[in-house]
Coordinates of C-alpha atoms in Angstrom, one line a residue:
M1 CA -33.2 64.5 -122.2
T2 CA -33.7 68.1 -123.2
T3 CA -31.1 70.8 -123.1
D4 CA -31.6 74.5 -122.2
R5 CA -29.5 77.4 -123.4
D6 CA -28.5 80.0 -120.7
P7 CA -29.3 83.4 -122.3
E8 CA -26.7 85.1 -120.1
S9 CA -23.7 82.9 -120.7
G10 CA -24.6 81.4 -124.1
W11 CA -23.5 77.8 -123.4
M12 CA -25.5 74.6 -123.2
R13 CA -26.5 72.9 -120.0
Q14 CA -28.6 70.0 -119.0
P15 CA -30.7 71.2 -116.0
E16 CA -31.4 67.6 -114.7
A17 CA -27.6 67.1 -114.0
E18 CA -27.4 69.8 -111.3
E19 CA -28.9 68.9 -108.0
N20 CA -29.3 71.6 -105.4
G21 CA -26.1 73.4 -105.9
S22 CA -23.8 70.4 -106.6
V23 CA -21.1 70.6 -109.3
L24 CA -22.3 70.1 -112.8
P25 CA -20.4 67.1 -114.3
A26 CA -17.9 68.0 -116.9
S27 CA -19.7 66.0 -119.5
C28 CA -22.7 68.3 -119.2
A29 CA -20.9 71.6 -119.5
A30 CA -19.3 73.4 -122.4
V31 CA -16.9 76.2 -122.9
P32 CA -18.3 79.4 -124.4
P33 CA -18.1 79.5 -128.2
S34 CA -16.1 82.7 -127.9
E35 CA -13.3 80.8 -126.1
D36 CA -13.1 77.8 -128.4
P37 CA -13.6 78.6 -132.2
P38 CA -14.5 75.5 -134.2
A39 CA -11.7 73.8 -136.1
A40 CA -13.9 71.6 -138.2
P41 CA -16.4 72.9 -140.7
A42 CA -19.3 72.2 -138.3
S43 CA -21.6 74.6 -136.5
P44 CA -20.3 76.2 -133.4
A45 CA -22.9 74.7 -131.2
Q46 CA -22.2 71.1 -132.4
Q47 CA -18.5 71.7 -132.1
G48 CA -18.7 73.1 -128.6
S49 CA -21.0 70.3 -127.5
R50 CA -18.8 67.5 -128.8
Y51 CA -15.7 69.1 -127.3
S52 CA -17.3 69.5 -123.9
H53 CA -18.7 66.0 -123.7
L54 CA -15.5 64.2 -124.3
L55 CA -12.3 66.2 -124.2
L56 CA -13.2 68.3 -121.2
D57 CA -14.7 65.4 -119.3
Y58 CA -11.2 64.2 -118.2
D59 CA -12.3 62.1 -115.2
G60 CA -15.3 60.6 -117.0
S61 CA -13.9 60.0 -120.5
V62 CA -10.2 60.5 -120.9
L63 CA -9.0 58.9 -117.6
P64 CA -11.0 55.7 -118.0
F65 CA -9.7 55.4 -121.6
L66 CA -6.1 55.6 -120.3
G67 CA -6.8 52.7 -117.9
G68 CA -7.7 54.7 -114.8
L69 CA -5.0 54.7 -112.1
G70 CA -3.0 52.2 -114.1
S71 CA 0.6 51.0 -113.4
Y72 CA 2.1 54.0 -115.3
Q73 CA 0.1 56.5 -113.3
R74 CA 1.0 54.7 -110.0
R75 CA 4.7 55.0 -110.8
L76 CA 4.2 58.7 -111.4
V77 CA 2.4 59.1 -108.1
L78 CA 5.3 57.3 -106.4
L79 CA 7.7 59.8 -107.9
T80 CA 5.7 62.6 -106.3
W81 CA 5.9 61.0 -102.9
I82 CA 9.7 60.5 -102.7
P83 CA 10.7 64.2 -102.7
A84 CA 8.4 64.7 -99.7
L85 CA 11.1 63.1 -97.6
F86 CA 13.7 65.6 -98.9
L87 CA 11.4 68.6 -98.4
A88 CA 10.8 67.6 -94.8
F89 CA 14.5 67.6 -94.1
S90 CA 14.8 71.2 -95.5
Q91 CA 11.7 72.2 -93.7
F92 CA 12.7 71.3 -90.2
S93 CA 16.5 72.0 -90.5
D94 CA 16.1 75.4 -88.8
F95 CA 15.4 73.6 -85.6
F96 CA 18.9 72.4 -85.5
M97 CA 20.9 75.0 -87.4
L98 CA 19.4 78.0 -85.6
D99 CA 18.8 76.5 -82.1
Q100 CA 19.8 78.9 -79.3
P101 CA 22.4 77.0 -77.2
D102 CA 23.5 77.4 -73.6
K103 CA 26.5 79.7 -73.3
W104 CA 29.1 80.9 -70.9
C105 CA 32.0 83.1 -71.1
K106 CA 35.6 81.8 -71.3
T107 CA 37.3 83.9 -68.6
N108 CA 40.0 82.1 -66.7
G109 CA 38.0 79.0 -66.7
S110 CA 35.0 80.7 -65.0
L111 CA 31.4 80.2 -66.1
A112 CA 30.3 83.8 -66.2
G113 CA 27.1 84.5 -67.9
K114 CA 25.9 80.9 -68.0
R115 CA 22.3 80.4 -68.9
S116 CA 19.7 79.4 -66.3
P117 CA 18.9 75.6 -66.3
L118 CA 15.2 76.5 -66.5
H119 CA 15.8 78.0 -69.9
P120 CA 17.9 75.6 -71.9
G121 CA 18.3 77.7 -75.0
N122 CA 15.3 76.6 -76.9
D123 CA 14.1 80.1 -77.6
S124 CA 14.0 79.7 -81.3
S125 CA 10.8 80.0 -83.2
P126 CA 9.6 77.2 -85.5
A127 CA 11.2 76.4 -88.8
P128 CA 9.0 77.7 -91.6
E129 CA 7.2 74.9 -93.4
V130 CA 7.5 73.9 -97.0
M131 CA 5.0 71.1 -96.9
L132 CA 2.0 72.8 -95.5
Q133 CA 0.2 69.6 -94.6
L134 CA 2.5 69.6 -91.5
P135 CA 2.1 72.1 -88.7
P136 CA 4.9 74.6 -87.7
L137 CA 6.6 73.1 -84.8
Q138 CA 7.4 75.3 -81.8
L139 CA 10.1 75.3 -79.2
P140 CA 10.1 77.2 -75.8
T141 CA 10.1 80.9 -76.3
A142 CA 11.9 82.2 -73.2
A143 CA 14.1 84.7 -75.0
T144 CA 13.7 87.7 -72.7
H145 CA 17.1 87.6 -71.0
V146 CA 18.9 86.1 -74.0
T147 CA 18.0 89.1 -76.2
S148 CA 18.8 91.6 -73.4
A149 CA 20.5 94.9 -74.0
P150 CA 24.2 95.0 -74.7
H151 CA 24.9 96.7 -71.5
N152 CA 23.9 93.6 -69.5
D153 CA 26.9 92.3 -67.5
S154 CA 26.3 88.7 -68.6
C155 CA 26.9 89.7 -72.2
L156 CA 30.2 91.5 -71.6
C157 CA 32.3 88.7 -73.0
H158 CA 34.8 88.4 -75.9
E159 CA 34.7 84.6 -76.3
W160 CA 31.9 82.2 -75.6
T161 CA 31.6 78.5 -75.0
Y162 CA 28.4 76.9 -76.2
Q163 CA 26.5 73.8 -75.4
I164 CA 24.1 72.9 -78.3
H165 CA 21.0 70.8 -77.5
A166 CA 20.1 69.8 -81.0
G167 CA 22.7 67.1 -81.7
L168 CA 25.2 69.3 -83.4
V169 CA 28.6 70.4 -82.2
Q170 CA 28.4 73.7 -84.1
N171 CA 25.5 75.5 -85.6
V172 CA 24.9 79.0 -87.1
V173 CA 24.5 80.7 -83.7
S174 CA 27.7 79.3 -82.3
K175 CA 29.7 79.9 -85.5
W176 CA 29.0 83.6 -85.6
D177 CA 28.2 84.3 -81.9
L178 CA 24.6 85.3 -82.6
V179 CA 23.8 86.0 -78.9
C180 CA 23.0 89.0 -76.7
D181 CA 23.0 92.1 -79.0
S182 CA 23.3 89.9 -82.1
S183 CA 20.5 87.5 -81.3
W184 CA 18.0 89.3 -83.4
K185 CA 19.9 88.1 -86.5
V186 CA 18.7 84.6 -85.7
H187 CA 15.0 85.7 -86.1
I188 CA 15.9 87.5 -89.3
A189 CA 17.4 84.3 -90.7
K190 CA 14.1 82.5 -90.0
F191 CA 12.1 85.4 -91.3
S192 CA 13.9 85.4 -94.6
L193 CA 13.1 81.7 -95.3
V194 CA 9.4 82.3 -94.7
V195 CA 9.3 85.4 -96.9
G196 CA 11.1 83.4 -99.6
L197 CA 8.4 80.7 -99.4
I198 CA 5.6 83.3 -99.7
F199 CA 7.1 84.9 -102.8
G200 CA 7.8 81.5 -104.2
Y201 CA 4.3 80.3 -103.9
L202 CA 2.8 83.4 -105.5
I203 CA 5.2 83.6 -108.4
T204 CA 5.8 79.9 -109.2
G205 CA 2.1 79.2 -109.0
C206 CA 1.3 81.7 -111.7
I207 CA 4.2 80.5 -113.9
A208 CA 3.1 76.9 -113.6
D209 CA -0.2 77.8 -115.1
W210 CA 1.5 79.5 -118.0
I211 CA 4.4 77.3 -119.0
G212 CA 3.5 74.0 -117.2
R213 CA 4.2 72.2 -114.0
R214 CA 7.1 70.1 -115.3
L215 CA 9.2 73.0 -116.5
V216 CA 8.7 75.0 -113.2
L217 CA 9.6 71.8 -111.2
L218 CA 12.8 71.3 -113.1
F219 CA 14.0 75.0 -112.7
S220 CA 13.1 75.0 -109.1
V221 CA 15.1 71.8 -108.5
I222 CA 18.2 73.3 -110.3
F223 CA 18.2 76.6 -108.5
N224 CA 17.4 74.9 -105.2
L225 CA 20.6 72.9 -105.6
I226 CA 22.6 76.0 -106.4
F227 CA 21.3 78.1 -103.5
G228 CA 21.0 75.3 -101.0
L229 CA 24.6 74.3 -101.5
S230 CA 25.7 77.9 -101.4
V231 CA 24.0 78.2 -97.9
A232 CA 26.5 75.7 -96.6
L233 CA 29.4 77.9 -97.9
S234 CA 28.1 81.1 -96.2
V235 CA 30.8 83.3 -94.7
N236 CA 28.5 85.4 -92.5
V237 CA 24.9 85.6 -91.3
T238 CA 24.0 88.2 -93.9
M239 CA 25.0 85.8 -96.7
F240 CA 23.2 83.0 -94.9
S241 CA 19.9 84.9 -94.6
T242 CA 20.0 86.1 -98.2
L243 CA 20.6 82.6 -99.7
R244 CA 18.0 81.1 -97.4
F245 CA 15.4 83.5 -99.0
F246 CA 16.2 82.1 -102.5
E247 CA 16.3 78.6 -101.1
G248 CA 12.8 79.0 -99.7
F249 CA 11.7 80.5 -103.0
C250 CA 12.8 77.3 -104.9
L251 CA 11.5 74.9 -102.2
A252 CA 8.1 76.6 -102.6
G253 CA 8.1 75.9 -106.4
I254 CA 9.0 72.2 -105.9
F255 CA 6.3 71.7 -103.3
L256 CA 3.6 73.5 -105.2
C257 CA 4.3 71.7 -108.5
L258 CA 4.4 68.2 -106.9
Y259 CA 1.2 69.0 -105.0
A260 CA -0.6 70.0 -108.2
L261 CA 0.7 67.0 -110.2
R262 CA -0.3 64.6 -107.5
I263 CA -3.9 66.0 -107.5
E264 CA -4.2 66.0 -111.3
L265 CA -3.0 62.4 -111.7
C266 CA -5.7 60.8 -109.6
P267 CA -9.3 59.9 -110.1
P268 CA -11.8 61.5 -107.6
G269 CA -11.8 58.6 -105.1
Y270 CA -8.0 58.5 -104.6
R271 CA -7.1 62.2 -104.3
F272 CA -7.3 62.6 -100.5
M273 CA -5.6 59.2 -99.8
I274 CA -2.7 59.9 -102.1
T275 CA -2.2 63.4 -100.6
M276 CA -2.2 62.0 -97.0
V277 CA 0.4 59.4 -98.0
A278 CA 2.7 62.3 -99.0
S279 CA 2.0 63.9 -95.6
F280 CA 3.0 60.7 -93.7
I281 CA 6.2 60.4 -95.8
G282 CA 7.0 64.0 -94.8
M283 CA 6.5 63.2 -91.2
A284 CA 8.9 60.3 -91.5
G285 CA 11.5 62.8 -92.6
Q286 CA 10.6 64.9 -89.5
F287 CA 11.2 61.9 -87.2
L288 CA 14.5 60.9 -89.0
L289 CA 16.1 64.4 -89.0
P290 CA 17.4 64.3 -85.4
G291 CA 19.3 61.2 -86.2
L292 CA 20.7 62.7 -89.4
A293 CA 21.8 65.8 -87.4
A294 CA 23.5 63.7 -84.8
L295 CA 25.5 61.9 -87.6
C296 CA 26.5 65.1 -89.4
R297 CA 27.5 67.0 -86.2
D298 CA 28.2 70.3 -88.1
W299 CA 25.5 72.5 -89.6
Q300 CA 27.3 73.0 -92.9
I301 CA 27.5 69.2 -93.4
L302 CA 23.9 68.9 -92.4
Q303 CA 22.8 71.5 -95.0
A304 CA 24.8 69.8 -97.7
V305 CA 23.4 66.4 -96.9
I306 CA 19.7 67.5 -97.0
I307 CA 20.2 69.3 -100.3
C308 CA 22.2 66.7 -102.2
P309 CA 19.3 64.2 -102.6
F310 CA 17.5 66.8 -104.8
I311 CA 20.1 65.8 -107.5
L312 CA 18.0 62.7 -108.1
M313 CA 15.1 64.9 -109.1
L314 CA 17.0 66.1 -112.2
S315 CA 16.0 62.8 -113.8
Y316 CA 12.4 63.8 -113.6
W317 CA 12.9 65.8 -116.8
Y318 CA 13.2 62.5 -118.7
I319 CA 10.9 60.2 -116.7
F320 CA 8.1 62.6 -115.6
P321 CA 5.7 64.0 -118.2
E322 CA 3.8 67.2 -118.2
S323 CA 0.3 67.1 -116.6
L324 CA -2.0 65.6 -119.2
R325 CA -5.0 67.2 -117.5
W326 CA -3.4 70.7 -117.8
L327 CA -2.5 70.1 -121.4
M328 CA -6.2 69.2 -122.2
A329 CA -7.6 72.1 -120.2
T330 CA -5.3 74.6 -122.0
L331 CA -6.2 73.1 -125.4
Q332 CA -2.7 71.9 -126.2
F333 CA -4.0 68.9 -128.0
E334 CA -0.9 68.2 -130.1
D335 CA 1.2 67.5 -127.0
A336 CA -1.7 65.8 -125.3
K337 CA -2.1 63.3 -128.1
K338 CA 1.6 62.3 -127.8
Q339 CA 1.2 61.8 -124.1
I340 CA -2.0 59.8 -124.4
L341 CA -0.4 57.4 -126.9
Q342 CA 2.6 57.0 -124.5
T343 CA 0.3 56.3 -121.5
I344 CA -1.8 53.8 -123.5
H345 CA 1.4 52.0 -124.5
K346 CA 2.8 51.8 -121.0
N347 CA -0.6 50.8 -119.5
R348 CA -1.0 48.2 -122.3
V349 CA -4.5 49.5 -123.1
N350 CA -6.3 48.3 -126.2
T351 CA -7.2 51.3 -128.4
E352 CA -10.3 49.4 -129.6
S353 CA -11.8 50.0 -126.1
D354 CA -12.3 53.7 -127.0
I355 CA -16.1 53.4 -127.0
K356 CA -16.7 57.1 -126.5
G357 CA -14.4 58.0 -129.3
V358 CA -11.9 60.2 -127.4
M359 CA -9.1 59.8 -129.9
T360 CA -11.5 60.5 -132.8
E361 CA -12.6 63.8 -131.2
L362 CA -9.0 64.6 -130.3
E363 CA -8.0 64.3 -133.9
K364 CA -10.7 66.8 -134.9
E365 CA -9.5 69.4 -132.4
L366 CA -5.7 69.4 -133.1
A367 CA -6.0 72.7 -135.0
R368 CA -7.2 74.6 -131.9
R369 CA -4.9 77.3 -130.5
P370 CA -3.7 76.8 -126.9
K371 CA -5.5 79.0 -124.4
K372 CA -3.8 79.7 -121.1
V373 CA -5.3 81.6 -118.2
C374 CA -3.9 83.7 -115.4
I375 CA -5.2 83.7 -111.9
V376 CA -6.2 87.3 -112.3
K377 CA -9.2 86.1 -114.3
V378 CA -10.7 85.0 -111.0
V379 CA -11.6 88.6 -110.3
G380 CA -14.4 88.6 -112.9
T381 CA -16.1 85.4 -111.5
R382 CA -19.1 85.3 -109.3
N383 CA -18.4 82.3 -107.0
L384 CA -14.9 81.1 -107.6
W385 CA -13.1 84.1 -106.1
K386 CA -15.2 83.8 -102.9
N387 CA -14.3 80.2 -102.5
I388 CA -10.6 80.9 -102.9
L389 CA -10.8 83.9 -100.5
V390 CA -12.5 81.9 -97.8
L391 CA -9.8 79.2 -98.0
C392 CA -7.0 81.8 -97.9
V393 CA -8.5 83.2 -94.6
N394 CA -8.8 79.7 -93.2
S395 CA -5.2 78.8 -94.0
L396 CA -4.0 82.1 -92.6
T397 CA -6.0 81.6 -89.4
G398 CA -5.0 77.9 -89.0
Y399 CA -1.2 78.5 -89.2
G400 CA -1.3 81.8 -87.4
I401 CA -3.1 80.6 -84.3
H402 CA -0.9 77.4 -84.2
H403 CA 1.9 79.5 -82.9
C404 CA -0.3 80.8 -80.1
F405 CA -1.1 77.3 -78.9
A406 CA 2.5 76.1 -79.2
K407 CA 3.8 79.0 -77.1
S408 CA 1.2 78.3 -74.4
L409 CA 2.3 74.6 -74.4
M410 CA 6.0 75.5 -74.2
D411 CA 5.6 78.3 -71.7
P412 CA 8.3 78.1 -69.1
E413 CA 5.9 79.3 -66.4
V414 CA 3.9 76.0 -66.9
N415 CA 5.6 73.5 -64.6
M416 CA 6.4 70.7 -67.1
N417 CA 10.0 69.8 -66.7
I418 CA 9.9 67.2 -69.4
M419 CA 9.1 69.9 -72.0
H420 CA 12.3 71.7 -71.1
N421 CA 14.2 69.1 -73.2
F422 CA 14.9 69.8 -76.8
Y423 CA 14.1 66.4 -78.1
A424 CA 11.0 66.1 -75.9
N425 CA 9.7 69.3 -77.5
Y426 CA 10.5 68.2 -81.0
F427 CA 9.0 64.7 -80.8
A428 CA 5.9 66.0 -78.8
M429 CA 5.1 68.4 -81.6
A430 CA 5.7 65.6 -84.2
G431 CA 3.4 63.3 -82.3
I432 CA 0.6 65.9 -82.3
T433 CA 1.1 66.3 -86.1
L434 CA 0.9 62.5 -86.6
A435 CA -2.2 62.3 -84.5
S436 CA -3.9 65.1 -86.4
C437 CA -3.1 63.5 -89.8
L438 CA -4.4 60.1 -88.6
A439 CA -7.7 61.8 -87.3
M440 CA -8.2 63.6 -90.6
C441 CA -8.5 60.4 -92.6
P442 CA -11.7 59.0 -91.1
V443 CA -13.2 62.5 -90.4
V444 CA -12.8 63.7 -94.0
G445 CA -13.9 60.3 -95.3
F446 CA -17.1 60.4 -93.3
L447 CA -18.0 64.1 -93.2
G448 CA -16.4 65.2 -96.5
R449 CA -14.0 68.1 -97.1
R450 CA -16.4 70.9 -95.9
G451 CA -17.7 69.0 -92.9
G452 CA -14.2 68.0 -91.8
L453 CA -12.9 71.6 -92.2
L454 CA -15.9 72.9 -90.2
L455 CA -15.4 70.4 -87.4
F456 CA -11.7 71.1 -87.0
M457 CA -12.3 74.9 -87.1
I458 CA -14.9 74.6 -84.4
L459 CA -12.5 72.7 -82.2
T460 CA -9.8 75.4 -82.8
A461 CA -12.2 78.2 -81.9
L462 CA -13.4 76.4 -78.7
A463 CA -9.8 75.7 -77.6
S464 CA -8.8 79.3 -78.2
L465 CA -11.8 80.9 -76.5
L466 CA -11.5 78.5 -73.5
Q467 CA -7.8 79.2 -73.2
L468 CA -8.4 83.0 -73.3
G469 CA -11.5 83.1 -71.1
L470 CA -11.6 80.1 -68.8
L471 CA -7.9 80.2 -67.8
N472 CA -8.2 83.9 -66.8
L473 CA -11.2 83.0 -64.7
I474 CA -9.3 80.1 -63.1
G475 CA -6.4 82.5 -62.5
K476 CA -8.6 84.8 -60.4
Y477 CA -9.9 81.9 -58.3
T478 CA -6.3 80.7 -57.6
Q479 CA -5.6 84.0 -55.9
N480 CA -8.4 83.2 -53.4
P481 CA -7.2 80.3 -51.1
D482 CA -10.8 79.5 -50.1
T483 CA -11.6 78.1 -53.6
G484 CA -9.2 75.2 -53.3
M485 CA -7.8 75.9 -56.8
S486 CA -4.1 75.9 -57.3
E487 CA -1.8 77.1 -60.1
T488 CA -1.3 73.5 -61.1
V489 CA -4.9 73.2 -62.1
K490 CA -4.6 76.2 -64.4
N491 CA -1.4 74.8 -65.9
K492 CA -3.0 71.5 -66.7
F493 CA -6.0 73.1 -68.4
S494 CA -3.6 75.3 -70.4
V495 CA -1.7 72.2 -71.6
I496 CA -4.9 70.4 -72.6
F497 CA -6.3 73.3 -74.5
S498 CA -2.9 73.9 -76.2
I499 CA -2.7 70.3 -77.4
I500 CA -6.3 70.3 -78.7
G501 CA -5.7 73.7 -80.5
M502 CA -2.5 72.5 -82.1
F503 CA -4.2 69.3 -83.2
S504 CA -7.1 71.0 -84.8
S505 CA -5.3 74.0 -86.3
H506 CA -2.9 71.7 -88.1
A507 CA -5.9 70.0 -89.7
V508 CA -7.5 73.3 -90.6
G509 CA -4.4 74.4 -92.5
S510 CA -3.9 71.2 -94.3
L511 CA -7.5 70.8 -95.4
S512 CA -7.6 74.4 -96.6
V513 CA -4.7 73.7 -99.0
F514 CA -6.2 70.4 -100.2
F515 CA -9.7 71.9 -100.6
C516 CA -8.3 74.7 -102.7
A517 CA -6.5 72.2 -105.0
E518 CA -9.9 70.5 -105.6
I519 CA -12.2 73.4 -106.3
T520 CA -9.7 75.6 -108.3
P521 CA -9.9 74.9 -112.1
T522 CA -7.0 73.2 -113.7
V523 CA -6.1 76.2 -115.9
I524 CA -5.4 78.3 -112.7
R525 CA -4.8 75.6 -110.1
G526 CA -1.2 76.7 -109.6
G527 CA -2.2 80.3 -109.0
G528 CA -5.0 79.3 -106.6
L529 CA -2.7 77.0 -104.6
G530 CA -0.1 79.7 -104.5
L531 CA -2.6 82.1 -103.0
V532 CA -3.6 79.7 -100.2
L533 CA -0.1 78.6 -99.5
A534 CA 1.1 82.2 -99.4
S535 CA -1.7 83.0 -96.9
A536 CA -0.5 80.1 -94.7
G537 CA 3.0 81.6 -95.0
F538 CA 1.8 84.9 -93.7
G539 CA 0.3 83.0 -90.8
M540 CA 3.6 81.4 -90.0
L541 CA 5.3 84.7 -90.4
T542 CA 3.8 85.9 -87.1
A543 CA 6.0 83.5 -85.1
P544 CA 9.4 85.0 -85.9
I545 CA 7.9 88.5 -85.7
M546 CA 6.6 87.8 -82.2
E547 CA 10.0 86.3 -81.2
L548 CA 11.7 89.4 -82.6
H549 CA 9.7 91.7 -80.3
N550 CA 10.1 89.5 -77.2
Q551 CA 6.5 88.4 -77.3
K552 CA 5.1 91.9 -76.9
G553 CA 1.5 91.9 -77.9
Y554 CA 1.2 88.2 -77.7
F555 CA -2.2 88.3 -76.0
L556 CA -3.6 90.6 -78.6
H557 CA -2.2 88.4 -81.3
H558 CA -4.1 85.4 -79.8
V559 CA -7.3 87.4 -79.5
I560 CA -7.2 88.5 -83.1
F561 CA -6.8 85.0 -84.4
A562 CA -9.5 83.7 -82.0
C563 CA -11.9 86.2 -83.6
C564 CA -10.8 85.0 -87.1
T565 CA -11.8 81.4 -86.2
L566 CA -15.4 82.6 -85.5
I567 CA -15.5 84.3 -88.8
C568 CA -14.1 81.3 -90.6
I569 CA -16.8 79.0 -89.1
I570 CA -19.5 81.1 -90.8
C571 CA -17.5 81.4 -94.1
I572 CA -16.9 77.6 -94.4
L573 CA -20.7 77.1 -94.7
L574 CA -20.5 79.0 -98.0
L575 CA -18.0 76.5 -99.5
P576 CA -19.1 73.7 -101.9
E577 CA -18.4 70.0 -101.3
S578 CA -15.9 68.5 -103.6
K579 CA -15.8 64.9 -102.3
N580 CA -16.1 62.4 -105.2
Q581 CA -16.6 65.2 -107.7
S582 CA -14.6 65.7 -110.9
L583 CA -12.0 68.4 -110.9
P584 CA -13.1 71.5 -112.7
E585 CA -11.1 72.1 -115.8
N586 CA -11.7 75.7 -116.7
I587 CA -13.2 78.8 -115.0
T588 CA -16.7 78.0 -116.4
H589 CA -16.6 74.6 -114.6
G590 CA -15.2 76.2 -111.5
E591 CA -18.2 78.5 -111.3
H592 CA -20.5 75.5 -111.0
Y593 CA -19.1 74.7 -107.6
T594 CA -21.8 76.4 -105.6
R595 CA -22.9 76.1 -102.0
Q596 CA -24.8 73.0 -100.9
P597 CA -26.8 72.4 -97.7
L598 CA -24.6 70.9 -94.9
L599 CA -27.2 68.2 -94.3
P600 CA -29.0 66.5 -97.2
H601 CA -32.8 67.1 -97.7
K602 CA -35.2 64.6 -96.4
K603 CA -37.2 62.7 -99.0
G604 CA -40.2 64.8 -100.1
E605 CA -38.9 68.0 -98.5
Q606 CA -38.8 71.2 -100.5
P607 CA -35.5 73.1 -100.4
L608 CA -35.5 76.7 -99.3
L609 CA -33.3 77.8 -102.2
L610 CA -34.2 76.9 -105.8
T611 CA -31.7 75.3 -108.0
N612 CA -30.7 76.7 -111.4
S613 CA -33.0 74.3 -113.3
E614 CA -35.9 75.1 -111.0
L615 CA -35.4 78.8 -111.4
K616 CA -35.6 78.3 -115.2
D617 CA -38.9 76.4 -114.7
Y618 CA -40.2 79.2 -112.5
S619 CA -39.2 81.9 -114.9
G620 CA -41.0 80.1 -117.7
L621 CA -44.3 80.0 -116.0
H622 CA -45.2 83.4 -117.3
D623 CA -44.9 82.1 -120.9
S624 CA -47.5 79.4 -120.4
V625 CA -49.8 80.9 -117.8
A626 CA -51.7 84.1 -118.2
M627 CA -51.1 86.7 -115.6
G628 CA -54.7 86.6 -114.3
D629 CA -55.2 82.8 -114.5
G630 CA -53.4 82.1 -111.2
V631 CA -51.2 79.0 -110.7
S632 CA -51.6 75.9 -112.8
E633 CA -52.5 72.6 -111.3
N634 CA -49.1 70.9 -111.6
T635 CA -47.2 73.7 -109.9
T636 CA -46.8 74.5 -106.2
V637 CA -47.1 77.9 -104.7
N638 CA -43.4 78.8 -105.0
G639 CA -43.3 77.8 -108.7
I640 CA -41.6 74.3 -108.3
K641 CA -43.2 71.6 -110.4
S642 CA -44.9 69.0 -108.4
T643 CA -44.7 65.3 -109.3

């Protein structure tokens, strides 16, 4: 097998290994000599080749030497699953702590200012998500007369009596009377948590690439305990909102580090399955939270109960190691050697089975200086920044349009009395989430990451366009009695399209995050995940903003995101397929994730686009064939060698 040297980049490659745009295996790629100066007295080419073949080929060489997904790695994966339950409790706590209750004024026993039974107080927007594999749940949004002007007669009261629907006797709204002219403070409280998540994803992701996942995880847990318990001791809504911002910042760090560690522990065939198990554990927390709230009865006790389990994660400093894949990718071979020996001992692997000589090569590279990379380096790439940008737009669209479908489903004008109950709303949204996650497993397994993302985005676009166009058309026919259409028909179509849209938009958001974790190189995986998760946070941010403005501009909001879905469908075709592919370790490897055809070529069919190796063969024709001699016998018209 011959090797070619790329004159532009200066590193070795084997052209036979790349097949029509697929990722080049790590064993066939090398880092540029300028990045990795040789430590042994060998030539730079030999040193770079030996380093790339073994130490950078983590999935092909290092992981099999460690015993694959052995018992020790399985225990570590289990430790990344358990906190998903705690994160779900924090994630959905806003549904209960900030639920808008029924109210009436205490005036000589009268019930002045009582809420209408058609609007039972569920005008709160969804609790912002920490685990973005779950969709932002929505409750009814009939907040028009709740947030009325202070001159409204129903708000002229000095003492209120509340009836909370969320299983609590007292929550944040009833404690500080956040109704009428103060109801906007509820939306600010939700707004602050989402903003904290956005900043947390962006900052902790970059820090995790610089100092490691383990250290960021520990500090996030410590400060989450401090700020989370301080929230329960808040004396006013301003203190509550401020502390919720910092709590969201820390929750983002915990979720991002666990997500990255989970991806980096697994071989290619297990990554999606292990990620989905974490999603199902998070949904279990979502289903258990109403019972936990009913037991706590008070929002301060509930806040303390959902934060205290994070104390168990302090033990991770002793039992959870740093990501070995990140240590190898950043050339920290001294620490990597210690961890490899520890893993071999716990998995009871015989060191004599090191046929490829991983430990021998590791000993030769111990003198290398660590090389850490910031996410800013993506700006200078050709393909990688485009892939990350496409996934950012996908996550923004998926979580942004989810609020539009949820509002349509919970619209009080739609005659669905069962949806006027708090628990019916809550568990209906949880059921849609569960159905979406269950559907993702076979779809992604059969169609791959890109095919599954494309399918769910098409469903989202169809549901959105039909809801905007078809329902308006049906509305015109309902005004004409001769057509036989009633308002009930329009409402039924609205419910169907809303359920389909929520189902598919949740899958779009979840797959965008997972897709980004697979195609982003290990050296900047934290920063890449932070960008996509922050984009999802911006999408969720539209929900409290719309609530704050009493749903003004909602139709335009839906139209904009519907147009974004059409753009995303085109952009998804530009993404690579990462199913069963090794994770890229550095930016050079990440650049090899290029676009592939959606459907495989038939046998004997010539592709329309030449691969890199074929382009090399084509460019070399001029060296062997004179300009006036025409085309040689063993080449086709487009320069591809024929067999």
